[in-house]
XYZ file of N, CA and C in Angstrom:
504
model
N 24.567 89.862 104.563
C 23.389 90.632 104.810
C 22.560 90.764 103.538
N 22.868 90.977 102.392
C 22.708 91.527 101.265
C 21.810 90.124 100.426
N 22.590 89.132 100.879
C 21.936 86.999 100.201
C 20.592 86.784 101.227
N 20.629 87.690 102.288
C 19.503 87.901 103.085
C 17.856 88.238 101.965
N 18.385 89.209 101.749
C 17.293 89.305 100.539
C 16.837 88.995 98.982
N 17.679 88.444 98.899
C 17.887 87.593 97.327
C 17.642 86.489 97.911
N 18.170 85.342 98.029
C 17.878 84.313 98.870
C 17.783 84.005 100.072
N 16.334 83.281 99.696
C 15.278 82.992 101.338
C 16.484 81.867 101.853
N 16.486 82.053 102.643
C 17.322 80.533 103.289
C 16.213 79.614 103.744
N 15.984 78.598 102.985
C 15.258 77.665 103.362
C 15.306 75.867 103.742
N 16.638 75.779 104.204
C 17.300 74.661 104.870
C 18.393 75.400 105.674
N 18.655 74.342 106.555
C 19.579 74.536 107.213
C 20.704 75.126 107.003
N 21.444 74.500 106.253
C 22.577 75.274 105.415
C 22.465 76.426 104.699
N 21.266 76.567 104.271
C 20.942 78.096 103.533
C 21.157 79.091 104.994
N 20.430 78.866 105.834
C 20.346 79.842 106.813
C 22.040 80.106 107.889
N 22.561 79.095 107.514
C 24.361 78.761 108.344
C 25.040 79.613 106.691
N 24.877 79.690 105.560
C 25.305 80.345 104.939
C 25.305 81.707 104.891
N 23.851 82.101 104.844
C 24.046 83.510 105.238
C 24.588 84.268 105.776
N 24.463 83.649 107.033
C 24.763 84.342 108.544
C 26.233 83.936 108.462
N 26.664 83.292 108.009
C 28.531 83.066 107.415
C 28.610 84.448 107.121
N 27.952 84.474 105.644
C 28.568 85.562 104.676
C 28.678 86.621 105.467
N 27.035 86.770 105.830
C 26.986 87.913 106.665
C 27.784 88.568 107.642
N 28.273 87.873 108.161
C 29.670 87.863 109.019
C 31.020 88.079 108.808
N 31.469 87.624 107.828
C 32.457 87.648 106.758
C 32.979 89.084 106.231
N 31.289 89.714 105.532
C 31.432 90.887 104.839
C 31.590 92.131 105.801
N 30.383 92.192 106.950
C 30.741 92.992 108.276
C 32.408 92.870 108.876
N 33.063 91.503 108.870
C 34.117 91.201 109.469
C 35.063 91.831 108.452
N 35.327 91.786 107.534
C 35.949 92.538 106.377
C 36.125 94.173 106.775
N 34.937 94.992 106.655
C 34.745 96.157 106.951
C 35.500 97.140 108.282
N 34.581 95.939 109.292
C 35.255 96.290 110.560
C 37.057 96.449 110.760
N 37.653 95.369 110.437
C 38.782 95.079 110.221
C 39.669 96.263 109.117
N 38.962 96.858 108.376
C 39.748 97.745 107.417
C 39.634 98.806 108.424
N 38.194 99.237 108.635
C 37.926 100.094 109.628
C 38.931 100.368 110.879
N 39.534 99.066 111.453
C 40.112 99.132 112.702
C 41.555 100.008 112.322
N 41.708 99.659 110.700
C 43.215 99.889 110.413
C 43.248 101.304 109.728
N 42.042 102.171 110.247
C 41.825 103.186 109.111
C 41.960 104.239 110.356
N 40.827 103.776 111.093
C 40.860 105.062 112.773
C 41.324 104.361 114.028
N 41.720 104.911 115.071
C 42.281 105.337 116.127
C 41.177 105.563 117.060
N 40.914 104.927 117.952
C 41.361 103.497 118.215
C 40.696 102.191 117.807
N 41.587 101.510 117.335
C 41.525 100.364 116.549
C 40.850 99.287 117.663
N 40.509 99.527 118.596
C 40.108 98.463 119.857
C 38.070 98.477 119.178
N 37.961 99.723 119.429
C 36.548 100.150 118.835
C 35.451 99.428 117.926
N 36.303 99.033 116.769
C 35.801 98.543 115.843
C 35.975 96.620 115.883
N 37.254 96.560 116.688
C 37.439 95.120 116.499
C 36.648 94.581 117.959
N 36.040 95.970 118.837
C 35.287 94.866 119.699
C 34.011 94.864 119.587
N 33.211 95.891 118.030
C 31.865 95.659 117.216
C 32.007 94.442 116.168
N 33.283 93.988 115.872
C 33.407 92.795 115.021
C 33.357 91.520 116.287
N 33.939 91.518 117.099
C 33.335 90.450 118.253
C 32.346 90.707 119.115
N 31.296 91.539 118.777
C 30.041 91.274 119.594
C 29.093 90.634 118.096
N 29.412 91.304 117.057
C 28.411 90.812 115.517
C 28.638 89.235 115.646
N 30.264 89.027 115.432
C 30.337 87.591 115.250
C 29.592 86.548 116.980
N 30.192 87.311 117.872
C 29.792 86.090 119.397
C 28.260 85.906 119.500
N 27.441 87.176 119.159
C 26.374 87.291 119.526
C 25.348 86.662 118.862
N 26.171 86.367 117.181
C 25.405 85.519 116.704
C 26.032 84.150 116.313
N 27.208 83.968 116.828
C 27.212 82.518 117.235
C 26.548 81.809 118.645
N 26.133 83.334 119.462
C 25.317 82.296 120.548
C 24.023 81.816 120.343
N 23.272 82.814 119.413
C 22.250 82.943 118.878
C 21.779 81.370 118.153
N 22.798 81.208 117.220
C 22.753 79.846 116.553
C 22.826 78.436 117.481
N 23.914 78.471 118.477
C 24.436 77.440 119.156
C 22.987 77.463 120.359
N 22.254 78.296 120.811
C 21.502 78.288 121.680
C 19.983 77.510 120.872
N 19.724 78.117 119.422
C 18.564 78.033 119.177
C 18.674 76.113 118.200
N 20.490 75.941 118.170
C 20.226 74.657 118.160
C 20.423 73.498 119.612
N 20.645 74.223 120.781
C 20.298 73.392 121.729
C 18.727 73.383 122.317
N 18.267 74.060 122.232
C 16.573 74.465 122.193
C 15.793 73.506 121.175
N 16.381 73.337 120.434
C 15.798 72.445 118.961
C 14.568 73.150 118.388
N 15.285 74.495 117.994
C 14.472 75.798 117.444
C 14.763 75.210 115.868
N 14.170 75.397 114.865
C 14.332 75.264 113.257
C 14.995 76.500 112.577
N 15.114 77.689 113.665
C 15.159 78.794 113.164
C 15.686 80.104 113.965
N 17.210 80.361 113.939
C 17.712 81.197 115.016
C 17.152 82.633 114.389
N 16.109 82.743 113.663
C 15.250 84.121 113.846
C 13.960 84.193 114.460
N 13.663 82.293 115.125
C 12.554 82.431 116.015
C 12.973 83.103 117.005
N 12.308 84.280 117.444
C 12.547 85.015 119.257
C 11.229 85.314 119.776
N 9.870 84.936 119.007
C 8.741 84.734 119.628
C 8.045 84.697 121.149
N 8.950 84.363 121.592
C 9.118 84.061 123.546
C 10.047 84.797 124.130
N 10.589 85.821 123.095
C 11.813 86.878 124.112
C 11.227 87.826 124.736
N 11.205 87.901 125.400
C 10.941 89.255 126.538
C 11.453 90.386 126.224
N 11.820 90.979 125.540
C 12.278 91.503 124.938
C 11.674 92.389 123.519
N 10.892 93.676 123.463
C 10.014 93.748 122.316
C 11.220 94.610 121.098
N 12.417 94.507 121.438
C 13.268 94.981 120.644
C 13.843 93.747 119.655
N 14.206 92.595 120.230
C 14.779 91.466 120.005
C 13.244 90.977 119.219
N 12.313 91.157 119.417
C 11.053 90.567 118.579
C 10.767 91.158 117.588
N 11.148 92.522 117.269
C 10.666 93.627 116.272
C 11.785 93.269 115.155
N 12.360 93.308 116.180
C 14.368 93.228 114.514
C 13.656 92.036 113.951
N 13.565 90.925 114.762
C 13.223 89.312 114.014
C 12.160 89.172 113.451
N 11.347 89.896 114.154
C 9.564 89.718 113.411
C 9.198 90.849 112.123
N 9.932 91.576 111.804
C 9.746 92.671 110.774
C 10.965 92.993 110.094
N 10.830 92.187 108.796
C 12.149 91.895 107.775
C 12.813 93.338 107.566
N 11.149 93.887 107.053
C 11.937 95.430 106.868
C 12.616 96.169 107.719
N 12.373 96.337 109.134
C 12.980 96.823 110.206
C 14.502 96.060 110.512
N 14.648 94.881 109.803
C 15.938 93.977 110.097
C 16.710 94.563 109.413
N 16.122 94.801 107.515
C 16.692 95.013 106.764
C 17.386 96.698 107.240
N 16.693 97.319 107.698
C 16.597 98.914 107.617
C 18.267 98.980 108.636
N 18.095 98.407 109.618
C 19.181 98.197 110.732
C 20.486 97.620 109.922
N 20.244 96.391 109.736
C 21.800 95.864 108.603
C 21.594 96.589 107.663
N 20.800 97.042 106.945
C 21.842 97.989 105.689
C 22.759 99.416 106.175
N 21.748 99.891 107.513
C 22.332 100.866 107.732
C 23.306 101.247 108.583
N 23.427 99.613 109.036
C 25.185 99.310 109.653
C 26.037 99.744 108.679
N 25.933 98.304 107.451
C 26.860 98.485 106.830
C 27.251 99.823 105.923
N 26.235 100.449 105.984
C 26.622 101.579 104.931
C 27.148 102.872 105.590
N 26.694 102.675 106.839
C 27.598 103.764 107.826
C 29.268 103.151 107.544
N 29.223 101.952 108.009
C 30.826 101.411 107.909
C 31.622 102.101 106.172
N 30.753 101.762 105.525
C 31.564 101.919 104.120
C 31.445 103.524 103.777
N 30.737 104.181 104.243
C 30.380 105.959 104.487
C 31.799 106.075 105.238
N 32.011 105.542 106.430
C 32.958 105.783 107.185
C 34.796 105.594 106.201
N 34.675 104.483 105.752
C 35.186 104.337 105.222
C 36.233 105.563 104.158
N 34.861 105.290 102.690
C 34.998 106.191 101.910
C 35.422 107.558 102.367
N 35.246 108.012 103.729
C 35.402 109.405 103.990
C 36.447 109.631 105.022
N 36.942 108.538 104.736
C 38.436 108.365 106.087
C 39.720 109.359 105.639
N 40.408 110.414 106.597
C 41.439 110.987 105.715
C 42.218 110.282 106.639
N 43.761 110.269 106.348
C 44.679 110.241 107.574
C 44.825 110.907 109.047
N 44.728 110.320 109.688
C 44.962 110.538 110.933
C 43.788 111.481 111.695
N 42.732 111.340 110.869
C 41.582 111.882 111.385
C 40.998 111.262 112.267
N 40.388 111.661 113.584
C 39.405 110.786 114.552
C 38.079 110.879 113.596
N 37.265 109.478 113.740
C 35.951 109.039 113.088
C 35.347 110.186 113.637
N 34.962 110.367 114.587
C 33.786 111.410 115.068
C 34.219 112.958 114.333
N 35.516 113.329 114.145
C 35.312 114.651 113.319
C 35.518 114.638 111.936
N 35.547 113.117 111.623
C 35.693 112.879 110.116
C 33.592 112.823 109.966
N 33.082 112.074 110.749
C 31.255 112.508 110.659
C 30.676 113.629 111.155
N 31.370 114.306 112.063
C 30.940 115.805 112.320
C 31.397 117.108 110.868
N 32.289 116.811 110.227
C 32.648 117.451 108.692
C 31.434 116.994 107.898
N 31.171 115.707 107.693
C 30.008 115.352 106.948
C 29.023 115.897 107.154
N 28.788 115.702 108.366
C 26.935 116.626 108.744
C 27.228 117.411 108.906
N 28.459 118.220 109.027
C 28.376 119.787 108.578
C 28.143 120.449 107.225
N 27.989 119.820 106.284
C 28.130 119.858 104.540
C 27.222 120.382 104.523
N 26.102 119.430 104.612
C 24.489 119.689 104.239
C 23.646 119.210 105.606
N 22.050 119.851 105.014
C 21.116 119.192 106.124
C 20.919 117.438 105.570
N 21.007 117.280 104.197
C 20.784 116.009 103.793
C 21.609 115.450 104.166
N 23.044 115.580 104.439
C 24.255 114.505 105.048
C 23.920 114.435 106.571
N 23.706 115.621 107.036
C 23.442 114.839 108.431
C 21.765 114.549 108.773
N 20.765 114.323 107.769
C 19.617 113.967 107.961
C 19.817 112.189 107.825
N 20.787 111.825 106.933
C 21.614 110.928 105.787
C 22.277 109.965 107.407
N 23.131 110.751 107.686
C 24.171 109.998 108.902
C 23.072 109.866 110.074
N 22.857 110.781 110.452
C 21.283 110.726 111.721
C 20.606 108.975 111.577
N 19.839 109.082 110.398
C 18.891 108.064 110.008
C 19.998 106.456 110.130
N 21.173 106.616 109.063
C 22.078 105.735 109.539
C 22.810 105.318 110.762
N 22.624 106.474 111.928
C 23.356 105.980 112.960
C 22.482 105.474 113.964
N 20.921 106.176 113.425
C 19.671 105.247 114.680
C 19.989 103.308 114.321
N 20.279 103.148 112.934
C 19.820 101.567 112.483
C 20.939 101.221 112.937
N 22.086 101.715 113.017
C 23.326 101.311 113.417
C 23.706 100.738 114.688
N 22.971 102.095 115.500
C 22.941 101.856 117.134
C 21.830 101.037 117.576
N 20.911 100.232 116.490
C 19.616 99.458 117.087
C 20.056 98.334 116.956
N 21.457 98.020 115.973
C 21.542 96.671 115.450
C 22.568 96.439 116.639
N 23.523 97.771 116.824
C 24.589 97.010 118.505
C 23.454 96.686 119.807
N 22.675 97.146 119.603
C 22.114 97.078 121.103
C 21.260 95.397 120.927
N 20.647 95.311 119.905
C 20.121 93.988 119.606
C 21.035 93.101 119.618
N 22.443 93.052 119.243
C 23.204 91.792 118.889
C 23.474 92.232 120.824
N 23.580 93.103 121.897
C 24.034 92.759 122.649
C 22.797 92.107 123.631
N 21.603 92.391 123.212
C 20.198 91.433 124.113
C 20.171 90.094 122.913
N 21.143 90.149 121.490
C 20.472 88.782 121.867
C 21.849 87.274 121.863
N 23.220 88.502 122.557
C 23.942 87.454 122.960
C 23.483 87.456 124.675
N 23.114 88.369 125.385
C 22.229 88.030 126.649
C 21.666 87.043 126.549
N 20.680 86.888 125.960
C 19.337 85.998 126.082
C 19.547 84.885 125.152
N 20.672 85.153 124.860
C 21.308 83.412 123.928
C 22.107 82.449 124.770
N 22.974 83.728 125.683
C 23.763 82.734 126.622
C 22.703 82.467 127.928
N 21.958 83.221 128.432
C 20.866 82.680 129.568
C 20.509 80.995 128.887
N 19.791 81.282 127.722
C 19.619 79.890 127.271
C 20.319 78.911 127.244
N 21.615 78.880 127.265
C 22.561 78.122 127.498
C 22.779 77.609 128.459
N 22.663 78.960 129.334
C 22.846 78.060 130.865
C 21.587 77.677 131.627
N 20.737 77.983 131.218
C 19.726 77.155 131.517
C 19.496 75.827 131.300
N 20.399 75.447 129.892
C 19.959 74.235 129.005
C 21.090 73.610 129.964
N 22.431 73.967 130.299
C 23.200 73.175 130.953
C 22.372 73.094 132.448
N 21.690 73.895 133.327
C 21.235 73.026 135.118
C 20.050 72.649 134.546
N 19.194 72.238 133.355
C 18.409 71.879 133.002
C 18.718 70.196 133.156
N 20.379 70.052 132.244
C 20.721 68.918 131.819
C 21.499 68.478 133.356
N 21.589 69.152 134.145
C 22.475 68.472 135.079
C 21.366 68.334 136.332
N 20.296 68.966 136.563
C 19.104 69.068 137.178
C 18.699 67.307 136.989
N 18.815 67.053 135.556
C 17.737 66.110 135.302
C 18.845 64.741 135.078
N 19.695 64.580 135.409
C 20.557 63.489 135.794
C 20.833 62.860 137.201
């Protein structure tokens, strides 16, 4: 997420790198995460919608013969166009995934459930839960996007397959 803004990806491989890393470092998190709270199903099935949703994303926008799985220009969709079409709004969402995750993290005791380990937090101050609030809108915009745009990645798919069997 983070090589997102330091480096432009401007070939192919720049842009299959990112979205690696990017994946990688979320997949890292999630995974400590799973082994930190109860229930561990939670987190490892936000690490397989991040990773599926944007491997359909890729695999769709290279059967399309798109240059660019952040073209969504033609999605129906004005949520799936806003994340892709406005860096800052992309950025605002992935940072404030990940920093909820590592918030979560850092503030994990034993055998605490997540929700009253973040209900202690925004009980502290108005700034921690003005703090968690703001982080959990970008949080909850980035699950709902990776889940319209493994929707509208796999439609493309199967379109591209009775497309290809249509035309044989």
């Amino acid at each position: 997420m983070f090589l997102t803004f330091y480096v432009h990806p401007v070939s192919t491989f720049g842009a299959v790198l990112d979205m690696v890393t990017d994946r990688i470092s979320t997949a890292c998190l999630l995974v400590i995460l799973s082994q930190v709270y109860r229930p561990s199903f939670v987190f490892l099935s936000l690490l397989a919608l991040d990773i599926g949703s944007h491997w359909f994303q890729m695999y769709s926008t290279f059967l399309v013969g798109k240059s660019n799985h952040k073209d969504v220009k033609d999605s129906t969709s004005w949520l799936f166009r806003l994340y892709y079409g406005n860096r800052m709004f992309m950025g605002y969402c992935c940072v404030a995934c990940e920093l909820l995750y590592i918030i979560l993290f850092l503030l994990a005791k034993e055998s605490e459930k997540m929700t009253d380990v973040l209900m202690d937090a925004a009980k502290q101050s108005i700034i921690y839960s003005a703090l968690l609030a703001f982080l959990l809108f970008g949080w909850a915009t980035k699950q709902l996007v990776n889940v319209i745009q493994m929707k509208t990645a796999a439609d493309l798919c199967v379109l591209y397959d009775l497309n290809k069997k249509h035309n044989k």
